[in-house]
PDB file of C-alpha atoms in Angstrom:
ATOM      1  CA  MET A   1      10.691-160.846-112.047  1.00 79.00           C
ATOM      2  CA  PHE A   2       8.951-158.786-109.378  1.00 80.00           C
ATOM      3  CA  ARG A   3       6.301-161.505-109.065  1.00 85.00           C
ATOM      4  CA  GLN A   4       8.961-164.122-108.418  1.00 86.00           C
ATOM      5  CA  VAL A   5      10.609-162.035-105.701  1.00 85.00           C
ATOM      6  CA  LYS A   6       7.233-161.309-104.114  1.00 85.00           C
ATOM      7  CA  SER A   7       6.304-164.991-104.237  1.00 87.00           C
ATOM      8  CA  ALA A   8       9.645-166.025-102.737  1.00 85.00           C
ATOM      9  CA  ILE A   9       9.236-163.564 -99.864  1.00 83.00           C
ATOM     10  CA  PHE A  10       5.661-164.712 -99.241  1.00 78.00           C
ATOM     11  CA  TRP A  11       6.533-168.419 -99.126  1.00 82.00           C
ATOM     12  CA  THR A  12       9.563-167.721 -96.944  1.00 85.00           C
ATOM     13  CA  LEU A  13       7.342-165.964 -94.413  1.00 79.00           C
ATOM     14  CA  VAL A  14       4.762-168.744 -94.580  1.00 77.00           C
ATOM     15  CA  TYR A  15       7.474-171.327 -93.917  1.00 79.00           C
ATOM     16  CA  LYS A  16       9.017-169.273 -91.105  1.00 80.00           C
ATOM     17  CA  PHE A  17       5.706-168.725 -89.292  1.00 79.00           C
ATOM     18  CA  ARG A  18       4.012-172.003 -90.240  1.00 83.00           C
ATOM     19  CA  LYS A  19       3.269-173.012 -86.646  1.00 83.00           C
ATOM     20  CA  ARG A  20       1.559-169.741 -85.805  1.00 82.00           C
ATOM     21  CA  LEU A  21      -0.342-169.634 -89.104  1.00 84.00           C
ATOM     22  CA  THR A  22      -1.550-173.206 -88.532  1.00 87.00           C
ATOM     23  CA  ILE A  23      -2.917-172.219 -85.123  1.00 85.00           C
ATOM     24  CA  VAL A  24      -4.691-169.204 -86.674  1.00 84.00           C
ATOM     25  CA  ALA A  25      -6.219-171.399 -89.385  1.00 87.00           C
ATOM     26  CA  ILE A  26      -7.445-173.913 -86.792  1.00 89.00           C
ATOM     27  CA  LEU A  27      -8.971-171.164 -84.630  1.00 87.00           C
ATOM     28  CA  LEU A  28     -10.782-169.614 -87.584  1.00 86.00           C
ATOM     29  CA  SER A  29     -12.072-173.010 -88.692  1.00 89.00           C
ATOM     30  CA  ILE A  30     -13.448-173.507 -85.166  1.00 87.00           C
ATOM     31  CA  VAL A  31     -15.359-170.237 -85.616  1.00 86.00           C
ATOM     32  CA  PHE A  32     -17.002-171.563 -88.771  1.00 88.00           C
ATOM     33  CA  LEU A  33     -17.640-174.965 -87.267  1.00 89.00           C
ATOM     34  CA  SER A  34     -19.214-173.425 -84.175  1.00 87.00           C
ATOM     35  CA  GLN A  35     -21.919-171.840 -86.319  1.00 87.00           C
ATOM     36  CA  TRP A  36     -22.638-175.167 -88.010  1.00 89.00           C
ATOM     37  CA  ILE A  37     -22.701-177.043 -84.691  1.00 89.00           C
ATOM     38  CA  TYR A  38     -24.913-174.355 -83.138  1.00 88.00           C
ATOM     39  CA  SER A  39     -27.496-174.643 -85.899  1.00 89.00           C
ATOM     40  CA  ASP A  40     -27.590-178.444 -85.505  1.00 90.00           C
ATOM     41  CA  VAL A  41     -27.962-178.225 -81.722  1.00 88.00           C
ATOM     42  CA  VAL A  42     -30.751-175.624 -82.008  1.00 89.00           C
ATOM     43  CA  GLU A  43     -32.594-177.799 -84.495  1.00 91.00           C
ATOM     44  CA  TYR A  44     -32.240-180.816 -82.191  1.00 90.00           C
ATOM     45  CA  LEU A  45     -33.472-178.867 -79.155  1.00 89.00           C
ATOM     46  CA  GLN A  46     -36.486-177.616 -81.085  1.00 89.00           C
ATOM     47  CA  LEU A  47     -37.376-181.134 -82.200  1.00 91.00           C
ATOM     48  CA  THR A  48     -37.113-182.487 -78.674  1.00 91.00           C
ATOM     49  CA  LYS A  49     -38.905-179.411 -77.279  1.00 90.00           C
ATOM     50  CA  GLN A  50     -36.131-178.554 -74.801  1.00 87.00           C
ATOM     51  CA  LEU A  51     -36.057-174.852 -75.505  1.00 85.00           C
ATOM     52  CA  GLN A  52     -34.916-173.892 -71.980  1.00 87.00           C
ATOM     53  CA  TYR A  53     -31.308-174.812 -72.936  1.00 86.00           C
ATOM     54  CA  LEU A  54     -31.227-172.243 -75.732  1.00 84.00           C
ATOM     55  CA  ASP A  55     -30.604-169.515 -73.131  1.00 87.00           C
ATOM     56  CA  PHE A  56     -27.203-171.073 -72.357  1.00 88.00           C
ATOM     57  CA  LEU A  57     -26.279-172.093 -75.861  1.00 88.00           C
ATOM     58  CA  LEU A  58     -26.185-168.693 -77.545  1.00 87.00           C
ATOM     59  CA  PRO A  59     -23.773-167.018 -75.066  1.00 90.00           C
ATOM     60  CA  ILE A  60     -21.489-170.055 -75.181  1.00 90.00           C
ATOM     61  CA  LYS A  61     -21.387-169.886 -78.983  1.00 88.00           C
ATOM     62  CA  TRP A  62     -20.478-166.186 -78.968  1.00 89.00           C
ATOM     63  CA  ILE A  63     -17.851-166.647 -76.270  1.00 91.00           C
ATOM     64  CA  VAL A  64     -16.168-169.319 -78.390  1.00 88.00           C
ATOM     65  CA  ILE A  65     -16.371-167.188 -81.548  1.00 88.00           C
ATOM     66  CA  LEU A  66     -15.080-163.975 -79.945  1.00 90.00           C
ATOM     67  CA  PHE A  67     -12.271-165.766 -78.094  1.00 90.00           C
ATOM     68  CA  ASN A  68     -11.066-167.493 -81.265  1.00 88.00           C
ATOM     69  CA  ILE A  69     -11.206-164.309 -83.344  1.00 88.00           C
ATOM     70  CA  GLY A  70      -9.453-162.297 -80.629  1.00 88.00           C
ATOM     71  CA  PHE A  71      -6.721-164.873 -80.124  1.00 88.00           C
ATOM     72  CA  SER A  72      -6.205-165.147 -83.900  1.00 86.00           C
ATOM     73  CA  ALA A  73      -5.870-161.364 -84.180  1.00 85.00           C
ATOM     74  CA  TYR A  74      -3.347-161.356 -81.322  1.00 86.00           C
ATOM     75  CA  LEU A  75      -1.259-164.062 -82.997  1.00 83.00           C
ATOM     76  CA  ILE A  76      -1.289-162.246 -86.327  1.00 82.00           C
ATOM     77  CA  LEU A  77      -0.427-158.852 -84.816  1.00 83.00           C
ATOM     78  CA  THR A  78       2.495-160.247 -82.818  1.00 81.00           C
ATOM     79  CA  ILE A  79       3.898-162.426 -85.586  1.00 76.00           C
ATOM     80  CA  PHE A  80       6.974-160.220 -86.180  1.00 75.00           C
ATOM     81  CA  LYS A  81       7.572-159.342 -82.528  1.00 75.00           C
ATOM     82  CA  PRO A  82      10.629-161.139 -81.124  1.00 68.00           C
ATOM     83  CA  SER A  83       9.895-163.738 -78.498  1.00 70.00           C
ATOM     84  CA  LYS A  84      10.940-163.351 -74.857  1.00 73.00           C
ATOM     85  CA  GLU A  85      13.831-165.768 -75.326  1.00 74.00           C
ATOM     86  CA  GLU A  86      15.194-163.730 -78.237  1.00 72.00           C
ATOM     87  CA  GLN A  87      14.883-160.521 -76.209  1.00 75.00           C
ATOM     88  CA  LYS A  88      16.800-162.114 -73.327  1.00 76.00           C
ATOM     89  CA  ASN A  89      19.547-163.239 -75.715  1.00 77.00           C
ATOM     90  CA  ILE A  90      19.815-159.736 -77.155  1.00 79.00           C
ATOM     91  CA  LYS A  91      20.072-158.202 -73.678  1.00 78.00           C
ATOM     92  CA  LYS A  92      22.750-160.728 -72.661  1.00 79.00           C
ATOM     93  CA  LYS A  93      24.802-159.891 -75.743  1.00 79.00           C
ATOM     94  CA  GLU A  94      24.517-156.162 -75.026  1.00 78.00           C
ATOM     95  CA  VAL A  95      25.663-156.683 -71.436  1.00 79.00           C
ATOM     96  CA  GLU A  96      28.594-158.828 -72.580  1.00 77.00           C
ATOM     97  CA  ILE A  97      29.654-156.167 -75.080  1.00 78.00           C
ATOM     98  CA  LYS A  98      29.514-153.459 -72.400  1.00 75.00           C
ATOM     99  CA  GLU A  99      31.529-155.625 -69.993  1.00 74.00           C
ATOM    100  CA  GLU A 100      34.168-156.268 -72.635  1.00 72.00           C
ATOM    101  CA  LYS A 101      34.582-152.553 -73.364  1.00 69.00           C
ATOM    102  CA  LYS A 102      34.862-151.369 -69.762  1.00 65.00           C
ATOM    103  CA  PRO A 103      37.821-153.497 -68.607  1.00 53.00           C
ATOM    104  CA  LYS A 104      39.870-152.560 -71.672  1.00 52.00           C
ATOM    105  CA  GLU A 105      39.456-148.853 -70.985  1.00 51.00           C
ATOM    106  CA  THR A 106      40.325-149.076 -67.306  1.00 50.00           C
ATOM    107  CA  ASN A 107      43.250-151.459 -67.829  1.00 53.00           C
ATOM    108  CA  SER A 108      44.779-149.346 -70.573  1.00 54.00           C
ATOM    109  CA  LYS A 109      44.802-146.226 -68.383  1.00 57.00           C
ATOM    110  CA  LYS A 110      46.212-147.998 -65.327  1.00 67.00           C
ATOM    111  CA  GLU A 111      48.959-149.829 -67.184  1.00 78.00           C
ATOM    112  CA  LEU A 112      50.521-146.771 -68.812  1.00 80.00           C
ATOM    113  CA  SER A 113      54.055-146.091 -67.773  1.00 83.00           C
ATOM    114  CA  ASN A 114      55.572-142.620 -67.363  1.00 83.00           C
ATOM    115  CA  ARG A 115      57.215-142.851 -70.764  1.00 83.00           C
ATOM    116  CA  GLU A 116      53.878-143.687 -72.417  1.00 82.00           C
ATOM    117  CA  LYS A 117      52.162-140.829 -70.625  1.00 82.00           C
ATOM    118  CA  GLU A 118      54.803-138.442 -72.012  1.00 81.00           C
ATOM    119  CA  PHE A 119      54.000-139.582 -75.526  1.00 78.00           C
ATOM    120  CA  LEU A 120      50.318-138.907 -74.936  1.00 80.00           C
ATOM    121  CA  THR A 121      50.989-135.233 -74.201  1.00 81.00           C
ATOM    122  CA  LYS A 122      53.863-134.772 -76.643  1.00 80.00           C
ATOM    123  CA  LYS A 123      53.195-132.913 -79.877  1.00 79.00           C
ATOM    124  CA  LEU A 124      53.708-135.212 -82.829  1.00 77.00           C
ATOM    125  CA  ARG A 125      55.205-133.830 -86.015  1.00 79.00           C
ATOM    126  CA  ASN A 126      54.751-135.094 -89.506  1.00 82.00           C
ATOM    127  CA  GLU A 127      57.425-135.377 -92.210  1.00 83.00           C
ATOM    128  CA  SER A 128      56.678-131.987 -93.732  1.00 85.00           C
ATOM    129  CA  GLU A 129      57.298-130.222 -90.404  1.00 83.00           C
ATOM    130  CA  ILE A 130      60.590-132.065 -89.971  1.00 82.00           C
ATOM    131  CA  LEU A 131      61.724-131.032 -93.487  1.00 84.00           C
ATOM    132  CA  MET A 132      60.722-127.420 -92.833  1.00 84.00           C
ATOM    133  CA  ASP A 133      62.927-127.337 -89.732  1.00 83.00           C
ATOM    134  CA  ARG A 134      66.040-128.351 -91.717  1.00 75.00           C
TER     135      ARG A 134
END
């Protein structure tokens, strides 16, 4: 049963973050393809005896590899972080809740009549105190 729950959670997360996971998979496949393309280009340059271009090719390959790995790591590490839109919605809701609470407090204090103010300061007795007085 634990396996089923674990599998359900895993597939739910995969479905929820499918767009981001697809981007990560594409970036990592580019890393592997860059090595394959690099080896083909080096072999071609050696056959055509144009070795002066190898100085530019190696840094370009490593820039592509490091960028893709870094961007993939960033996407994976921020997968559970709420997006900016969600953060804005949360802040708006908090502000609305605060605004709703404030007017109620101020209106309730201003609208009290003298009779109501007397009841606020008056000592209230329960039934047992009333029976004890009899």
